[in-house]
Tab-separated table of N, CA and C in Angstrom:
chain	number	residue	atom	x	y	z
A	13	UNK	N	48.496	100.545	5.446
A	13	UNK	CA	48.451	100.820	4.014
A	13	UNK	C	49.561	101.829	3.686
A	14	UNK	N	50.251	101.371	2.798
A	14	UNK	CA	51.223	102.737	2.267
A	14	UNK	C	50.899	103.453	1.539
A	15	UNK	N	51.840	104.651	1.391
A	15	UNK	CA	51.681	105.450	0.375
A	15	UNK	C	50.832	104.994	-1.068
A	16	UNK	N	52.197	104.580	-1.905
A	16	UNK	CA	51.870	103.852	-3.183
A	16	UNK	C	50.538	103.104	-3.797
A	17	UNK	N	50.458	102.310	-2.260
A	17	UNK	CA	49.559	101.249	-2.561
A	17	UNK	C	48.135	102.304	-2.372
A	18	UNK	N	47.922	103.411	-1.593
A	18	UNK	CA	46.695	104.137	-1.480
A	18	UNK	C	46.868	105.142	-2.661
A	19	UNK	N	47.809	105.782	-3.415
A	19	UNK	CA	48.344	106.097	-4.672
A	19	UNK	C	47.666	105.612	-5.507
A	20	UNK	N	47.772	103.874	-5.739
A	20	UNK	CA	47.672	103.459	-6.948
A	20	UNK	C	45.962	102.942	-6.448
A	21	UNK	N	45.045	102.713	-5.412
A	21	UNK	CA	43.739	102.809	-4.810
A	21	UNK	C	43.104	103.876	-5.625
A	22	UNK	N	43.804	105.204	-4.618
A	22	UNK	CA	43.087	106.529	-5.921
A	22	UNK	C	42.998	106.733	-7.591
A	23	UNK	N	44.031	106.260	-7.825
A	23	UNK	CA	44.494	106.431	-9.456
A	23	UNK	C	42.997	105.348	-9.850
A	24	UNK	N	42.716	103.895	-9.580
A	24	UNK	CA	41.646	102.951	-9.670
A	24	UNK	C	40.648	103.410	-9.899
A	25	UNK	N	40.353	104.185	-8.590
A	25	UNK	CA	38.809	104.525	-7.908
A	25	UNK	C	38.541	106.027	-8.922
A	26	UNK	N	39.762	106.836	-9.453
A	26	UNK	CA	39.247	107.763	-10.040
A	26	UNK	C	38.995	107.511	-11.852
A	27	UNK	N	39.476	106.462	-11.809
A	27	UNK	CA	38.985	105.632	-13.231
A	27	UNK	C	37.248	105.804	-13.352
A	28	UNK	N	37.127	104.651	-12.131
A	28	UNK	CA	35.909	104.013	-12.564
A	28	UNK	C	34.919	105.271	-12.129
A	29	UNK	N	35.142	106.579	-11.746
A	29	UNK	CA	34.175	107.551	-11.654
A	29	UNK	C	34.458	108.635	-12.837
A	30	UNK	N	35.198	107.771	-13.663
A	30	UNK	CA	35.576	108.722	-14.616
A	30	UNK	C	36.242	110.087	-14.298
A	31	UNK	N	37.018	110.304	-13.344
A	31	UNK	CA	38.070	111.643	-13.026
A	31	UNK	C	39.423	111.131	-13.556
A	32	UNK	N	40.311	111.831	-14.295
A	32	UNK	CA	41.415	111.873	-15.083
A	32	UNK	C	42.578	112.258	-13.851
A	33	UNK	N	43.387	111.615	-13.259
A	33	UNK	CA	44.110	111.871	-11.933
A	33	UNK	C	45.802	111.997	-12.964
A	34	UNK	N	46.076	113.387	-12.913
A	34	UNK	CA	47.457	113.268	-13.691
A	34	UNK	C	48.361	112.957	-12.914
A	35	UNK	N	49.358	112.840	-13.541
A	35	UNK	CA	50.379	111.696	-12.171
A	35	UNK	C	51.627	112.853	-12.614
A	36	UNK	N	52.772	112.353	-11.235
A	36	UNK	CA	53.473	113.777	-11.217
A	36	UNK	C	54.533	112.686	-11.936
A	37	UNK	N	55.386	113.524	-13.148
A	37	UNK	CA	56.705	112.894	-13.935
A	37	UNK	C	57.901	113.219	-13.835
A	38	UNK	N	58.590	112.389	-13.962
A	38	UNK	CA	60.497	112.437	-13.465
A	38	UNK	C	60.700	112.739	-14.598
A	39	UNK	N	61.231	113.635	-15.223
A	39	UNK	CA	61.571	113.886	-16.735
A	39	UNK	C	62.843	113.522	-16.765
A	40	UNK	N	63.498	113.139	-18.488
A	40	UNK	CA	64.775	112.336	-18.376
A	40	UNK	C	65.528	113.237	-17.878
A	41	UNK	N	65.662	114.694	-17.925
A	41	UNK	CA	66.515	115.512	-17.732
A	41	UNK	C	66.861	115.852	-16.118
A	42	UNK	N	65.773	115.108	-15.271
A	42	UNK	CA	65.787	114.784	-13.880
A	42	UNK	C	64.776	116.074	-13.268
A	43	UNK	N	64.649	116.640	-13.917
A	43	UNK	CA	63.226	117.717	-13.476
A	43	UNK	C	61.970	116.860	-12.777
A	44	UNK	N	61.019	117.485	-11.886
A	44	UNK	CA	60.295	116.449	-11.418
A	44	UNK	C	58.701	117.352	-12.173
A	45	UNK	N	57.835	117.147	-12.816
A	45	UNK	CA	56.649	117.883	-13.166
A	45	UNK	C	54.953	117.427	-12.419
A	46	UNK	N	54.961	118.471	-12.257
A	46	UNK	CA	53.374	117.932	-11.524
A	46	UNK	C	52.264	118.832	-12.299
A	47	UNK	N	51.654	117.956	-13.048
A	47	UNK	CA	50.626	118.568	-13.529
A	47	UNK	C	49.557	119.269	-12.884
A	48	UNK	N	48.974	118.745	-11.569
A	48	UNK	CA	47.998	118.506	-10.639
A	48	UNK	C	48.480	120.181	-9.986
A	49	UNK	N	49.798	120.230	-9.571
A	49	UNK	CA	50.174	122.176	-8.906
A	49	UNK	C	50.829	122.959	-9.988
A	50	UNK	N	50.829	122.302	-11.299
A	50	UNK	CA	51.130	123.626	-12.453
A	50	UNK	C	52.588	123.573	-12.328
A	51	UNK	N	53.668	123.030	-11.752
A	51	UNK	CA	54.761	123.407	-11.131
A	51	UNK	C	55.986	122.307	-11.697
A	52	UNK	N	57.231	122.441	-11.828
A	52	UNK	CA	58.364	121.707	-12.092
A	52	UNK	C	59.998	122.033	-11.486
A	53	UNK	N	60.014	121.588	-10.700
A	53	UNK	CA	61.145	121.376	-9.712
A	53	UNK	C	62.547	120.437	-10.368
A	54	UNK	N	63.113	121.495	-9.981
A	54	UNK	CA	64.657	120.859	-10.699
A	54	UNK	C	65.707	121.146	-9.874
A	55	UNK	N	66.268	120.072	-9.248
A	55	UNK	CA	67.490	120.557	-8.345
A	55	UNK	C	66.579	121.344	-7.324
A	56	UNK	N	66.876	122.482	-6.363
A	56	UNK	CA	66.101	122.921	-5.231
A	56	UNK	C	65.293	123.345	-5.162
A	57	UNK	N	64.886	123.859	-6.592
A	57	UNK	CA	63.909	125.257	-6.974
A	57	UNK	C	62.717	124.279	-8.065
A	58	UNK	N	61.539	125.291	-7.414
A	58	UNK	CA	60.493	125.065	-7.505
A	58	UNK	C	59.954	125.751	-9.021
A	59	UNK	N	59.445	125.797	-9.855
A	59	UNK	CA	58.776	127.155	-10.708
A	59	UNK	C	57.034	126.618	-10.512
A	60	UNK	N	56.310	127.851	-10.802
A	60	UNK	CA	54.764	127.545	-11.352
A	60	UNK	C	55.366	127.834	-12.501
A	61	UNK	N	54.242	127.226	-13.749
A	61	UNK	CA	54.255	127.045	-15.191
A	61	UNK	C	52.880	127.701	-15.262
A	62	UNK	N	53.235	128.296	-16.487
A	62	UNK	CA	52.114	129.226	-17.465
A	62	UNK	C	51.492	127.756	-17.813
A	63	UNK	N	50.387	128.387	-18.252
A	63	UNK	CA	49.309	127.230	-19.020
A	63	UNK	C	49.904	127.032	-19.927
A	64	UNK	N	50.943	127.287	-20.875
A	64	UNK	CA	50.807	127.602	-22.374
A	64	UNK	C	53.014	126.468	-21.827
A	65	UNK	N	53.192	126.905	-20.756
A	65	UNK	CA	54.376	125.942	-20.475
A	65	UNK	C	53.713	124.533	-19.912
A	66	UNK	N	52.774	124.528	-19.001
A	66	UNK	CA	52.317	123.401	-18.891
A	66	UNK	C	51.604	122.433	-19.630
A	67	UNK	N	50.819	123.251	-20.932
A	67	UNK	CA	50.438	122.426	-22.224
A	67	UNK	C	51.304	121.487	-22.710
A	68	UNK	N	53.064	122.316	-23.119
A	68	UNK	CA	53.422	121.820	-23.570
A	68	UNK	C	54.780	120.707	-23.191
A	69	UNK	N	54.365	120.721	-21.569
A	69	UNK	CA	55.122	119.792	-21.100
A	69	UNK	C	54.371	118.174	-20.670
A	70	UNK	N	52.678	118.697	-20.775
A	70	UNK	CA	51.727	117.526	-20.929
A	70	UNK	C	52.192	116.612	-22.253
A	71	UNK	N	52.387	117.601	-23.360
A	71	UNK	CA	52.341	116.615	-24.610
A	71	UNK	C	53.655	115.851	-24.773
A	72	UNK	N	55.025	116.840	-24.212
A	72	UNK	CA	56.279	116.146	-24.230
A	72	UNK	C	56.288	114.837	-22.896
A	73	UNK	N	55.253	115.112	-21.638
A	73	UNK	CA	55.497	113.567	-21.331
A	73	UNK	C	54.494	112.268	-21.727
A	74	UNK	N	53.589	112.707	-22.686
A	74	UNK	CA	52.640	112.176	-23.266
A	74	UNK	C	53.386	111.093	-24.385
A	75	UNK	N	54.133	111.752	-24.817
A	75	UNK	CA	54.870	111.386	-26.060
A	75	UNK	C	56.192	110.398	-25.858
A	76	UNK	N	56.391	110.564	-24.012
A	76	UNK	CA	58.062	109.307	-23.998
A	76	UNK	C	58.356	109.541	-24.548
A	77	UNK	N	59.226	110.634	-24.973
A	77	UNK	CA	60.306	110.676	-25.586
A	77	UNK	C	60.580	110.958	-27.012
A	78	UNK	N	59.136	110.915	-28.156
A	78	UNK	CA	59.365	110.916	-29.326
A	78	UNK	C	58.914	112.421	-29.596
A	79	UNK	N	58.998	112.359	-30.824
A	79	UNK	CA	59.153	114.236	-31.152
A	79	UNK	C	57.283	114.354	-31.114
A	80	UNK	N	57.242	115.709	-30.592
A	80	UNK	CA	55.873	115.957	-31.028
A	80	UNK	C	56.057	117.254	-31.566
A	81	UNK	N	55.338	117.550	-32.901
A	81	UNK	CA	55.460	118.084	-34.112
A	81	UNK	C	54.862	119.503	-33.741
A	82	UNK	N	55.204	120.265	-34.433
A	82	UNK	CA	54.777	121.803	-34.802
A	82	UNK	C	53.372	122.183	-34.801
A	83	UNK	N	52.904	120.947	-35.426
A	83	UNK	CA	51.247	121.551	-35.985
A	83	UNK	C	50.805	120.645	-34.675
A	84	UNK	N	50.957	119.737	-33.963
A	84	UNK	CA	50.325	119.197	-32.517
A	84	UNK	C	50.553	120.570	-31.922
A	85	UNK	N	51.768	120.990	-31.516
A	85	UNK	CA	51.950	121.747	-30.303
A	85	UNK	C	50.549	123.032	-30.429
A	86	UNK	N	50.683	123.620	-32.096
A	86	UNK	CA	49.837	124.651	-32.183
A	86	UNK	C	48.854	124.453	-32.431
A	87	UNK	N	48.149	122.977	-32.567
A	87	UNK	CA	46.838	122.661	-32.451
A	87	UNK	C	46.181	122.601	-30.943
A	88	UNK	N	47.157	122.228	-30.186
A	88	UNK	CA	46.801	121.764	-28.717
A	88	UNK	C	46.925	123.178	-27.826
A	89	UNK	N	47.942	123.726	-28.482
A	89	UNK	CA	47.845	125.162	-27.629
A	89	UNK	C	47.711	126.363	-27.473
A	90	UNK	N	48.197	126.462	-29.072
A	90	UNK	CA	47.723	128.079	-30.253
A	90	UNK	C	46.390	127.802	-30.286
A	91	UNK	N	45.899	126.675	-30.931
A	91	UNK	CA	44.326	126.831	-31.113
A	91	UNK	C	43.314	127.347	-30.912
A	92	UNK	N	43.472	126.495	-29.818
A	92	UNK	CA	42.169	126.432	-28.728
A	92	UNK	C	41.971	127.516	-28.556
A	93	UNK	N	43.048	128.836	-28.526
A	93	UNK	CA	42.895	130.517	-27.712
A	93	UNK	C	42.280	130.888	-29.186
A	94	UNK	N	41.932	130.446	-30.375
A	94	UNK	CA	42.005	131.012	-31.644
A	94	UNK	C	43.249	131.916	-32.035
A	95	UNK	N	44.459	131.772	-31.622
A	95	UNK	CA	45.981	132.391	-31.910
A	95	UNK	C	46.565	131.972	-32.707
A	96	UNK	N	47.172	132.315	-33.606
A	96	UNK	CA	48.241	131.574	-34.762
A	96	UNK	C	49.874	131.504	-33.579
A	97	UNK	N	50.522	130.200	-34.066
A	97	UNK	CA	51.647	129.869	-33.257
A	97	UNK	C	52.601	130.616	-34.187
A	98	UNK	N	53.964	131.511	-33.798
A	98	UNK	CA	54.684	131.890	-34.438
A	98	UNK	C	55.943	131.243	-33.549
A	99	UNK	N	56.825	131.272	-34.518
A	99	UNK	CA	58.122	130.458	-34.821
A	99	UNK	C	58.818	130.820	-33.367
A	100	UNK	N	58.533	132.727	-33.374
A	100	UNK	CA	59.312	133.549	-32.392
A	100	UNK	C	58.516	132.844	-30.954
A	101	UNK	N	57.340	132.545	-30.869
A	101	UNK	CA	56.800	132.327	-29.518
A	101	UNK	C	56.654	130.746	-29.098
A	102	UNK	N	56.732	130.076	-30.118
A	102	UNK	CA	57.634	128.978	-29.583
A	102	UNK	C	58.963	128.764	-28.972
A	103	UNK	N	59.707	129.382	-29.479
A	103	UNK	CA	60.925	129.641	-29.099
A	103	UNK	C	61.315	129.952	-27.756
A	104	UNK	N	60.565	131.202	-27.442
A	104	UNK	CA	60.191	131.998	-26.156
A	104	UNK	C	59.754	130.638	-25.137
A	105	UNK	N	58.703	130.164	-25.997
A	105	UNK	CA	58.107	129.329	-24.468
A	105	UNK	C	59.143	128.207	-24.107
A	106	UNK	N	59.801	127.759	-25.024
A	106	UNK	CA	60.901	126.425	-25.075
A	106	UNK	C	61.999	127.357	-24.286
A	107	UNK	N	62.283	128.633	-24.277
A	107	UNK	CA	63.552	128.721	-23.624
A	107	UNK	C	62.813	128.977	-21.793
A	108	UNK	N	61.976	129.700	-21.796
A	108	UNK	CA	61.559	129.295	-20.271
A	108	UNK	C	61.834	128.303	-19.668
A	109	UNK	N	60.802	127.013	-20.778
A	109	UNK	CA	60.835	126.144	-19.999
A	109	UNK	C	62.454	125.632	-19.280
A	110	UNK	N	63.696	125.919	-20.517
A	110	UNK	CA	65.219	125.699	-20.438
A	110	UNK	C	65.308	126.654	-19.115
A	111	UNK	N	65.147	127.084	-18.938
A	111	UNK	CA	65.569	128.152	-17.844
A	111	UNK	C	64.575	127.461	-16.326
A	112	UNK	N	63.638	127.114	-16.627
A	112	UNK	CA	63.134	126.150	-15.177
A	112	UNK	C	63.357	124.691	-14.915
A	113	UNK	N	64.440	124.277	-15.852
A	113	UNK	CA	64.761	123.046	-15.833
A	113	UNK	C	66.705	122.914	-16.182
A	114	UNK	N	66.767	123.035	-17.030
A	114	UNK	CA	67.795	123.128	-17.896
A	114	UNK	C	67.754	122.913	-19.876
A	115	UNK	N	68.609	123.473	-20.081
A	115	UNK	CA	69.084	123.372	-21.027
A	115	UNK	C	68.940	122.447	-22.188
A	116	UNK	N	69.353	121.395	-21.520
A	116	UNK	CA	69.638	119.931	-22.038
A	116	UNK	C	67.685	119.273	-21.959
A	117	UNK	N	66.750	119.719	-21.108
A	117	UNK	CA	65.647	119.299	-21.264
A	117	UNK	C	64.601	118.967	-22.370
A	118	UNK	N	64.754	120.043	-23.180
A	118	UNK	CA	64.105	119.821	-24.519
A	118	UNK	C	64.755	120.295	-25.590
A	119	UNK	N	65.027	119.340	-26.869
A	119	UNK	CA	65.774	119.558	-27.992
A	119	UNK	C	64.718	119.510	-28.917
A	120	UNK	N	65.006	120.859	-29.872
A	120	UNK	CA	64.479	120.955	-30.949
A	120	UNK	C	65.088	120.269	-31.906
A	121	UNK	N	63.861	119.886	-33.030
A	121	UNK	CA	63.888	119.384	-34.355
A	121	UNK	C	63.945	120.441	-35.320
A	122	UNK	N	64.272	121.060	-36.307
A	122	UNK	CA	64.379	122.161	-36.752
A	122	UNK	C	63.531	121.771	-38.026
A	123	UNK	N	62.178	122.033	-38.323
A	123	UNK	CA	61.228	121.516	-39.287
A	123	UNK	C	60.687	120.517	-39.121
A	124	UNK	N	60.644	120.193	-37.449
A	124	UNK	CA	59.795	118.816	-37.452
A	124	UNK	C	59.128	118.692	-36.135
A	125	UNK	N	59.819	119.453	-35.226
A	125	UNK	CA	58.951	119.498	-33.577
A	125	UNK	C	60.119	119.741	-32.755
A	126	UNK	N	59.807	118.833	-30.976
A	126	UNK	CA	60.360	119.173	-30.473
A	126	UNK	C	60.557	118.105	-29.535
A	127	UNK	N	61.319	117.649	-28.530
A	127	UNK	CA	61.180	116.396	-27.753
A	127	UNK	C	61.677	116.704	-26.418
A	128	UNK	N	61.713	116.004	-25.736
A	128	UNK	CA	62.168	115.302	-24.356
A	128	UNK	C	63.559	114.869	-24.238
A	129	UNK	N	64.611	115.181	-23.891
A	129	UNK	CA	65.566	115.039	-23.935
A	129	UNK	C	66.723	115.175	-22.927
A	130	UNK	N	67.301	114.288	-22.571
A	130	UNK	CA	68.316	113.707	-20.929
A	130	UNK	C	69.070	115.400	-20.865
C-alpha cells in the first residue's frame, strides 16, 4: 500500500466517523501550509503560525484564490475573541504572514479583502 493511497483511506474513513482531516496546501506562491502542525514552510524554513495567522490562511486556501472580504476575515477571527478588527491589525497580521512566506503571497484589495496570490 502506498503512501497516497493510505492518505486518501484516512481522509475516507475520517469522513464517515465524522473527523474533519485538514489536508496540508501548496500555496500559489509555493509556500507549503499545514493546518494539522500550525506551521508554513517556504524555501528551507519552517515558521509555527499564531492562531489568528493560521485562521487566516484557512480562509485564503478555502477560497482558491478569490478575495475573501474584510467583514469574513473579522467575522471568522475578530469575532469569535469578541475583538473589533482594526485596519492597523490586519495589516500587522498580513505582513507576518509576508515575512513567513513572501511578499508576493497575499495581495490586498484596498476596500474589499484580501487574496492568495503567485
Amino acid at each position: 500500500l502506498n503512501t497516497k493511497a493510505l492518505l486518501t483511506a484516512l481522509v475516507e474513513a475520517s469522513k464517515e466517523i465524522g473527523v474533519t482531516v485538514e489536508k496540508v496546501s501548496k500555496l500559489k506562491c509555493g509556500a507549503i501550509f499545514d493546518p494539522q502542525k500550525g506551521t508554513i514552510t517556504h524555501g528551507d524554513k519552517t515558521h509555527k503560525l499564531t492562531i489568528k495567522e493560521l485562521e487566516l490562511l484557512k480562509l485564503l486556501v478555502k477560497a482558491k484564490g478569490s478575495i475573501v472580504s474584510y467583514e469574513l476575515i473579522e467575522k471568522t477571527i475578530w469575532s469569535k475573541n469578541n475583538e473589533e478588527m482594526t485596519e492597523g491589525a490586519l495589516k500587522n497580521l498580513i505582513y507576518r504572514l509576508r515575512q513567513k512566506t513572501s511578499k508576493d503571497c497575499i495581495t490586498t484589495m484596498p476596500g474589499i479583502g484580501v487574496k492568495e496570490t503567485k
